[in-house]
């Protein structure tokens, strides 16, 4: 039984942005030589998320619009009353980012079959920045048998 | 350590529909004889989802109404501008289905205790069709010890 | 390979409430002495959920407001027509709780690295009561190597 993990740097370039990390994750799986098992992809941030869906440019725009409709950045939130909290001077007003993250997922578990992520034809693993741009990281843990 | 997977056909009969797949998953677990471990149920589609909740007829209707309120099929979406995309002639206008799928989950991990799915009394594993009816499949991976 | 599980009592004190269960889960991991692996935290209820996010008092209020906006308790739901269902006399009108639970997650999988939950600085594991107060339980399964 192999249990391997790594943390990869993932710089983002937008306030809300979706990044296809499928090839990155497959490369980690390849490096372990695990043939049957699972990969756990995990966000160690509270204003990013993971999803598995289609990486199609126009759909990505729809997803951003959808998230902004669910949790509008312009709404009044208590978490954004920074003067009432003990926070650093550069603390962002990002309550909406936390709410979007909770609507999506902190992690995804993907099966590995014969050394490959067992994804469907149109599925990509999407890292979702919700309060960027920032230097982020992606935690990847591979479990299985060679 | 047993790692077993199978892919099961799952035809659906509605545009948005919820299907109780608990017994199907338990049967896969039974076939592996795994006593302690986990089952990973995974959608290999981008317009279906999984959830664990109560399979109660009137609640199923509420869930459909809720999903249609969150991501109305009639709204304008960029993903639905099919003439601007390189797609087959029968490509559906299904941006809302992708958004609903992202709000729910692509997978569920369920513990196995003494050979049984460790679900609560009112919990069922629900496969959620969001752009049907279609021929779908369900990926099931069982990991654990005999 | 260790596979260990336990079910912990978790009484709640609010109709919608968020409880930080991080230390409880870490204590279970400690008791197993697993160093590398995963913990699966699982709700065995249909009107509770799990999430991983920041446990900040003002944000918790925003989360409750957000959930009540998505699935207002005062809306008309078919599941709440108790006279049309075969239910106990004390059955609550809780369709909104089910919808909130489906929007969040039934489970979370958290990596264990060197015996510790590999959470980010601001991440807590949150048990989310959506139809309380009630006596609830939390299922925790630890898998990995000593």
Coordinates of C-alpha atoms in Angstrom, one line a residue:
Chain A
X1 CA 0.0 0.0 0.0
X2 CA 1.5 3.3 -1.1
X3 CA 0.5 6.6 0.6
X4 CA 2.2 9.6 -0.9
X5 CA 1.5 13.3 -0.7
X6 CA 2.8 16.5 -2.2
X7 CA 1.9 20.2 -2.0
X8 CA 2.2 22.1 -5.3
X9 CA 2.4 25.9 -5.8
X10 CA -0.6 27.3 -7.6
X11 CA -0.5 31.1 -8.3
X12 CA -3.8 32.6 -9.5
X13 CA -4.4 35.7 -11.6
X14 CA -8.0 36.7 -11.1
X15 CA -10.5 37.5 -8.2
X16 CA -12.6 34.6 -9.3
X17 CA -10.9 32.1 -11.6
X18 CA -11.1 28.4 -12.6
X19 CA -7.9 26.5 -13.3
X20 CA -7.7 23.0 -14.9
X21 CA -5.3 21.0 -12.7
X22 CA -6.1 17.6 -14.2
X23 CA -2.7 17.1 -15.9
X24 CA -0.9 18.3 -12.8
X25 CA -2.7 15.7 -10.7
X26 CA -2.1 12.9 -13.3
X27 CA 1.6 13.7 -13.2
X28 CA 1.6 13.2 -9.4
X29 CA -0.2 9.9 -9.9
X30 CA 2.4 8.9 -12.5
X31 CA 5.3 9.7 -10.2
X32 CA 3.9 7.3 -7.6
X33 CA 3.4 4.4 -10.1
X34 CA 0.1 3.6 -8.3
X35 CA -2.1 1.6 -10.6
X36 CA -5.3 1.0 -8.5
X37 CA -6.4 3.4 -5.8
X38 CA -7.5 7.0 -5.3
X39 CA -6.2 10.5 -5.3
X40 CA -7.4 13.0 -2.7
X41 CA -7.1 16.6 -3.9
X42 CA -7.5 19.0 -1.1
X43 CA -7.6 22.8 -0.7
X44 CA -5.8 24.1 2.4
X45 CA -7.5 27.6 2.0
X46 CA -10.9 28.8 3.1
X47 CA -11.5 31.0 0.0
X48 CA -10.7 28.5 -2.7
X49 CA -12.5 25.3 -3.8
X50 CA -12.4 22.3 -6.0
X51 CA -14.9 21.0 -8.5
X52 CA -15.0 18.5 -11.3
X53 CA -16.7 19.7 -14.4
X54 CA -16.2 20.7 -18.0
X55 CA -13.4 23.2 -18.8
X56 CA -15.2 25.1 -21.5
X57 CA -14.4 28.8 -21.7
X58 CA -17.9 30.1 -22.0
X59 CA -19.1 27.8 -19.2
X60 CA -16.4 29.1 -17.0
X61 CA -17.9 32.6 -17.4
X62 CA -21.4 31.2 -16.5
X63 CA -19.9 29.6 -13.4
X64 CA -18.4 32.9 -12.2
X65 CA -21.7 34.7 -12.9
X66 CA -23.6 32.0 -11.0
X67 CA -21.3 32.2 -8.0
X68 CA -21.6 36.0 -7.9
X69 CA -25.4 35.6 -8.1
X70 CA -25.5 33.2 -5.2
X71 CA -23.2 35.2 -2.9
X72 CA -22.9 38.8 -4.3
X73 CA -19.6 40.4 -3.3
X74 CA -21.5 43.7 -2.9
X75 CA -23.9 42.4 -0.3
X76 CA -23.5 43.4 3.4
X77 CA -21.8 40.7 5.4
X78 CA -20.8 40.8 9.1
X79 CA -17.4 39.1 8.3
X80 CA -16.6 42.2 6.3
X81 CA -16.8 44.6 9.4
X82 CA -13.0 44.4 9.6
X83 CA -13.0 47.2 12.3
X84 CA -14.8 44.8 14.7
X85 CA -12.4 42.0 14.1
X86 CA -8.8 41.5 15.2
X87 CA -7.2 41.2 11.7
X88 CA -4.1 42.3 9.8
X89 CA -4.1 45.7 8.1
X90 CA -4.3 44.0 4.6
X91 CA -7.3 41.7 5.5
X92 CA -9.6 41.5 2.5
X93 CA -13.4 41.9 2.6
X94 CA -14.1 38.4 1.4
X95 CA -17.2 36.9 3.1
X96 CA -18.7 36.2 -0.3
X97 CA -15.6 34.1 -1.1
X98 CA -16.1 31.9 2.0
X99 CA -19.8 31.4 1.1
X100 CA -18.9 30.4 -2.5
X101 CA -16.2 28.0 -1.2
X102 CA -18.8 26.3 1.1
X103 CA -21.2 25.9 -1.8
X104 CA -18.5 24.1 -3.8
X105 CA -16.1 21.6 -2.2
X106 CA -12.9 21.7 -0.2
X107 CA -11.7 18.4 -1.7
X108 CA -12.3 15.9 -4.5
X109 CA -11.6 12.1 -4.4
X110 CA -10.9 10.7 -7.8
X111 CA -10.5 6.9 -8.5
X112 CA -7.3 5.7 -10.2
X113 CA -7.7 2.7 -12.6
X114 CA -4.7 1.2 -14.3
X115 CA -2.6 4.3 -13.4
X116 CA -5.0 6.8 -14.9
X117 CA -7.5 9.2 -13.2
X118 CA -10.9 7.5 -14.0
X119 CA -12.5 10.7 -15.3
X120 CA -15.2 10.9 -17.9
X121 CA -14.6 12.4 -21.4
X122 CA -15.7 15.9 -20.5
X123 CA -14.5 16.0 -16.8
X124 CA -11.6 18.2 -15.7
X125 CA -10.5 18.8 -12.1
X126 CA -11.0 22.5 -11.5
X127 CA -9.2 24.5 -8.8
X128 CA -11.5 27.5 -8.1
X129 CA -9.9 30.8 -6.8
X130 CA -12.6 32.8 -5.0
X131 CA -10.5 35.7 -3.5
X132 CA -7.5 36.2 -5.7
X133 CA -5.2 36.8 -7.3
X134 CA -2.9 35.1 -4.7
X135 CA -0.2 32.5 -4.3
X136 CA -2.1 29.3 -3.5
X137 CA -1.1 25.7 -3.0
X138 CA -2.7 22.4 -3.9
X139 CA -2.4 19.4 -1.7
X140 CA -2.5 16.0 -3.5
X141 CA -2.5 12.6 -1.7
X142 CA -2.2 9.3 -3.7
X143 CA -3.3 6.1 -2.0
X144 CA -3.2 2.6 -3.7
X145 CA -1.3 -0.3 -5.0
X146 CA 1.5 -0.5 -7.6
Chain B
X1 CA -6.3 -4.8 1.0
X2 CA -9.0 -5.2 -1.7
X3 CA -9.4 -2.5 -4.4
X4 CA -12.3 -3.3 -6.7
X5 CA -14.2 -1.2 -9.2
X6 CA -17.1 -1.6 -11.6
X7 CA -19.1 0.6 -13.9
X8 CA -22.9 0.1 -13.9
X9 CA -25.4 1.3 -16.6
X10 CA -27.9 3.8 -15.3
X11 CA -30.5 4.8 -17.8
X12 CA -32.6 7.9 -16.7
X13 CA -36.1 8.9 -17.7
X14 CA -36.4 12.6 -16.9
X15 CA -34.7 16.0 -17.6
X16 CA -34.1 16.3 -13.8
X17 CA -34.5 13.2 -11.8
X18 CA -33.3 11.5 -8.6
X19 CA -32.7 7.8 -8.4
X20 CA -32.0 5.8 -5.3
X21 CA -28.9 3.7 -6.0
X22 CA -28.3 2.5 -2.4
X23 CA -29.2 -1.1 -3.0
X24 CA -27.1 -1.2 -6.2
X25 CA -24.1 0.0 -4.3
X26 CA -24.7 -2.4 -1.4
X27 CA -24.8 -5.3 -3.9
X28 CA -21.4 -4.2 -5.3
X29 CA -20.0 -4.1 -1.7
X30 CA -21.5 -7.6 -1.0
X31 CA -19.8 -9.0 -4.1
X32 CA -16.4 -7.9 -2.9
X33 CA -16.9 -9.4 0.6
X34 CA -15.2 -6.3 2.0
X35 CA -16.1 -5.9 5.7
X36 CA -14.3 -2.7 6.8
X37 CA -13.5 0.0 4.3
X38 CA -15.1 2.5 2.0
X39 CA -17.0 2.8 -1.2
X40 CA -16.3 5.7 -3.6
X41 CA -19.3 6.4 -5.9
X42 CA -18.3 8.6 -8.7
X43 CA -20.1 10.3 -11.6
X44 CA -18.2 10.3 -14.9
X45 CA -20.5 12.9 -16.4
X46 CA -20.6 16.7 -16.1
X47 CA -24.4 17.1 -15.9
X48 CA -25.2 14.5 -13.3
X49 CA -24.4 14.5 -9.6
X50 CA -24.5 12.5 -6.4
X51 CA -26.1 13.3 -3.1
X52 CA -27.0 11.5 0.1
X53 CA -30.4 12.4 1.5
X54 CA -33.9 11.2 2.1
X55 CA -35.7 9.5 -0.7
X56 CA -39.1 10.8 0.0
X57 CA -41.3 11.5 -3.1
X58 CA -42.5 15.0 -2.1
X59 CA -39.0 16.0 -1.0
X60 CA -37.7 14.9 -4.5
X61 CA -40.1 17.5 -6.0
X62 CA -38.8 20.2 -3.6
X63 CA -35.2 19.4 -4.6
X64 CA -36.0 19.7 -8.3
X65 CA -37.8 23.0 -7.7
X66 CA -34.8 24.2 -5.6
X67 CA -32.3 23.4 -8.2
X68 CA -34.3 25.1 -10.9
X69 CA -34.6 28.2 -8.7
X70 CA -30.8 28.3 -8.2
X71 CA -29.9 27.8 -11.8
X72 CA -33.0 28.5 -14.0
X73 CA -32.9 26.6 -17.3
X74 CA -34.5 29.6 -19.0
X75 CA -31.8 32.1 -18.0
X76 CA -29.3 33.3 -20.6
X77 CA -26.0 31.4 -20.4
X78 CA -22.9 31.8 -22.6
X79 CA -22.4 28.0 -22.7
X80 CA -25.7 27.8 -24.5
X81 CA -24.5 30.0 -27.5
X82 CA -24.0 26.8 -29.4
X83 CA -23.3 28.6 -32.7
X84 CA -20.1 30.1 -31.1
X85 CA -18.8 26.7 -30.0
X86 CA -17.4 23.8 -31.9
X87 CA -20.0 21.2 -31.0
X88 CA -22.0 18.3 -32.5
X89 CA -25.3 19.0 -34.1
X90 CA -27.3 17.4 -31.2
X91 CA -25.5 19.4 -28.5
X92 CA -28.0 20.3 -25.8
X93 CA -28.4 23.8 -24.2
X94 CA -27.5 22.6 -20.7
X95 CA -25.5 25.3 -18.9
X96 CA -28.0 25.1 -16.0
X97 CA -27.3 21.4 -15.7
X98 CA -23.5 22.0 -15.2
X99 CA -24.2 24.7 -12.6
X100 CA -26.6 22.4 -10.7
X101 CA -24.0 19.6 -10.8
X102 CA -21.3 21.9 -9.4
X103 CA -23.7 22.8 -6.5
X104 CA -24.2 19.1 -5.7
X105 CA -21.3 16.6 -5.8
X106 CA -19.4 14.5 -8.3
X107 CA -18.8 11.8 -5.8
X108 CA -19.7 10.4 -2.4
X109 CA -17.5 8.4 -0.1
X110 CA -19.5 6.1 2.2
X111 CA -17.9 4.1 5.1
X112 CA -18.4 0.3 5.1
X113 CA -18.8 -1.3 8.6
X114 CA -19.2 -5.1 9.0
X115 CA -19.9 -5.4 5.3
X116 CA -22.7 -2.8 5.3
X117 CA -22.9 0.8 4.1
X118 CA -22.9 2.8 7.3
X119 CA -25.8 5.0 6.4
X120 CA -28.2 6.6 8.8
X121 CA -31.9 5.5 8.9
X122 CA -33.2 8.1 6.5
X123 CA -30.2 8.3 4.2
X124 CA -30.2 7.0 0.6
X125 CA -27.5 7.5 -2.0
X126 CA -29.1 9.5 -4.8
X127 CA -27.9 9.7 -8.4
X128 CA -29.1 13.0 -9.8
X129 CA -29.8 13.4 -13.5
X130 CA -29.6 17.0 -14.5
X131 CA -29.8 16.9 -18.3
X132 CA -31.7 13.7 -19.2
X133 CA -33.2 11.5 -20.1
X134 CA -30.0 9.7 -21.1
X135 CA -28.0 6.5 -20.9
X136 CA -25.7 7.2 -17.9
X137 CA -23.2 5.1 -15.9
X138 CA -22.2 4.9 -12.3
X139 CA -18.7 4.2 -11.2
X140 CA -18.3 2.3 -7.9
X141 CA -14.9 1.6 -6.2
X142 CA -14.7 -0.5 -3.1
X143 CA -11.6 -0.4 -0.9
X144 CA -11.0 -2.2 2.3
X145 CA -10.4 -5.5 4.1
X146 CA -12.2 -8.8 4.0
Chain C
X1 CA -3.2 -0.9 7.3
X2 CA -5.4 0.4 10.1
X3 CA -9.2 0.9 9.6
X4 CA -10.8 2.3 12.7
X5 CA -14.2 3.9 13.2
X6 CA -16.1 5.5 16.0
X7 CA -19.4 7.3 16.5
X8 CA -19.4 10.3 18.8
X9 CA -22.4 12.0 20.4
X10 CA -22.9 15.6 19.3
X11 CA -25.8 17.5 20.9
X12 CA -26.7 20.7 19.2
X13 CA -28.4 23.8 20.7
X14 CA -29.7 25.9 17.8
X15 CA -32.1 25.5 14.7
X16 CA -29.2 26.3 12.5
X17 CA -25.7 26.1 14.1
X18 CA -22.1 25.5 13.2
X19 CA -19.8 23.5 15.6
X20 CA -16.0 23.2 15.3
X21 CA -15.3 19.5 15.6
X22 CA -11.6 19.7 14.5
X23 CA -10.1 18.9 17.9
X24 CA -12.6 16.0 18.4
X25 CA -11.5 14.5 15.1
X26 CA -7.8 15.1 15.8
X27 CA -8.3 13.2 19.1
X28 CA -9.7 10.2 17.3
X29 CA -6.8 10.2 14.9
X30 CA -4.4 10.4 17.9
X31 CA -6.1 7.4 19.5
X32 CA -5.4 5.3 16.4
X33 CA -1.7 6.3 16.1
X34 CA -2.2 6.5 12.3
X35 CA 0.6 8.6 10.9
X36 CA -0.2 8.7 7.1
X37 CA -3.7 8.3 5.8
X38 CA -7.1 9.8 5.8
X39 CA -10.0 10.5 8.1
X40 CA -13.5 10.3 6.7
X41 CA -16.0 12.3 8.7
X42 CA -19.6 11.4 7.9
X43 CA -23.1 12.6 8.9
X44 CA -25.6 9.9 9.4
X45 CA -28.5 12.4 9.3
X46 CA -30.3 14.0 6.4
X47 CA -30.7 17.5 8.0
X48 CA -27.1 18.0 9.1
X49 CA -24.0 18.6 7.0
X50 CA -20.2 19.0 7.1
X51 CA -18.0 21.8 5.7
X52 CA -14.4 22.9 6.1
X53 CA -14.0 26.6 6.5
X54 CA -13.0 29.4 8.9
X55 CA -14.6 29.3 12.4
X56 CA -15.0 33.0 12.8
X57 CA -18.0 34.2 14.8
X58 CA -19.2 36.9 12.4
X59 CA -18.7 34.6 9.4
X60 CA -20.9 31.9 11.1
X61 CA -23.8 34.4 11.1
X62 CA -23.2 35.2 7.4
X63 CA -23.3 31.5 6.6
X64 CA -26.6 31.1 8.4
X65 CA -28.1 34.1 6.6
X66 CA -26.8 32.7 3.3
X67 CA -28.3 29.3 3.8
X68 CA -31.7 30.8 4.8
X69 CA -31.6 33.0 1.6
X70 CA -30.9 29.9 -0.6
X71 CA -33.6 27.8 1.0
X72 CA -36.0 30.0 3.0
X73 CA -37.6 28.1 5.9
X74 CA -40.8 30.1 5.3
X75 CA -41.2 29.0 1.6
X76 CA -43.9 26.5 0.6
X77 CA -42.5 23.0 0.3
X78 CA -44.3 19.7 -0.6
X79 CA -42.3 17.8 2.0
X80 CA -43.9 20.0 4.7
X81 CA -47.4 18.8 3.8
X82 CA -47.2 16.4 6.8
X83 CA -50.9 15.5 6.6
X84 CA -50.2 13.9 3.2
X85 CA -47.3 11.8 4.5
X86 CA -47.1 8.8 6.8
X87 CA -45.1 10.4 9.6
X88 CA -44.8 10.5 13.4
X89 CA -46.9 13.1 15.3
X90 CA -43.7 15.1 16.1
X91 CA -42.4 15.2 12.5
X92 CA -40.9 18.7 11.9
X93 CA -41.5 20.9 8.8
X94 CA -37.9 20.7 7.6
X95 CA -37.7 20.7 3.8
X96 CA -35.4 23.7 3.9
X97 CA -33.0 21.8 6.2
X98 CA -32.8 18.9 3.6
X99 CA -32.1 21.4 0.8
X100 CA -29.4 23.2 2.8
X101 CA -27.8 19.8 3.6
X102 CA -27.7 18.9 -0.1
X103 CA -26.0 22.3 -0.9
X104 CA -23.3 21.5 1.7
X105 CA -21.8 18.0 2.1
X106 CA -22.6 14.8 3.9
X107 CA -19.0 14.0 4.4
X108 CA -15.4 15.4 4.3
X109 CA -12.2 13.5 3.7
X110 CA -9.2 15.0 5.4
X111 CA -5.6 13.9 4.8
X112 CA -3.5 12.8 7.7
X113 CA 0.2 13.7 7.5
X114 CA 2.6 12.7 10.3
X115 CA -0.3 12.0 12.6
X116 CA -1.9 15.4 12.1
X117 CA -5.0 16.6 10.1
X118 CA -3.3 18.4 7.1
X119 CA -5.6 21.4 7.4
X120 CA -4.6 24.9 6.4
X121 CA -4.1 27.7 9.0
X122 CA -7.7 29.0 8.9
X123 CA -9.5 25.7 8.2
X124 CA -11.8 24.1 10.8
X125 CA -14.0 21.1 10.3
X126 CA -17.6 22.3 10.8
X127 CA -20.5 20.2 11.8
X128 CA -23.6 22.0 10.6
X129 CA -26.9 21.5 12.3
X130 CA -29.8 22.5 10.0
X131 CA -32.9 21.3 12.0
X132 CA -32.0 21.5 15.6
X133 CA -31.6 21.5 18.4
X134 CA -31.2 17.7 18.6
X135 CA -29.1 14.9 19.8
X136 CA -26.8 14.2 16.8
X137 CA -23.9 11.9 16.2
X138 CA -20.7 12.2 14.2
X139 CA -19.2 9.2 12.4
X140 CA -15.4 9.2 12.1
X141 CA -13.4 6.6 10.2
X142 CA -9.6 6.7 10.2
X143 CA -7.6 4.7 7.5
X144 CA -3.9 4.6 7.1
X145 CA -0.5 3.4 8.4
X146 CA 1.1 3.6 11.8

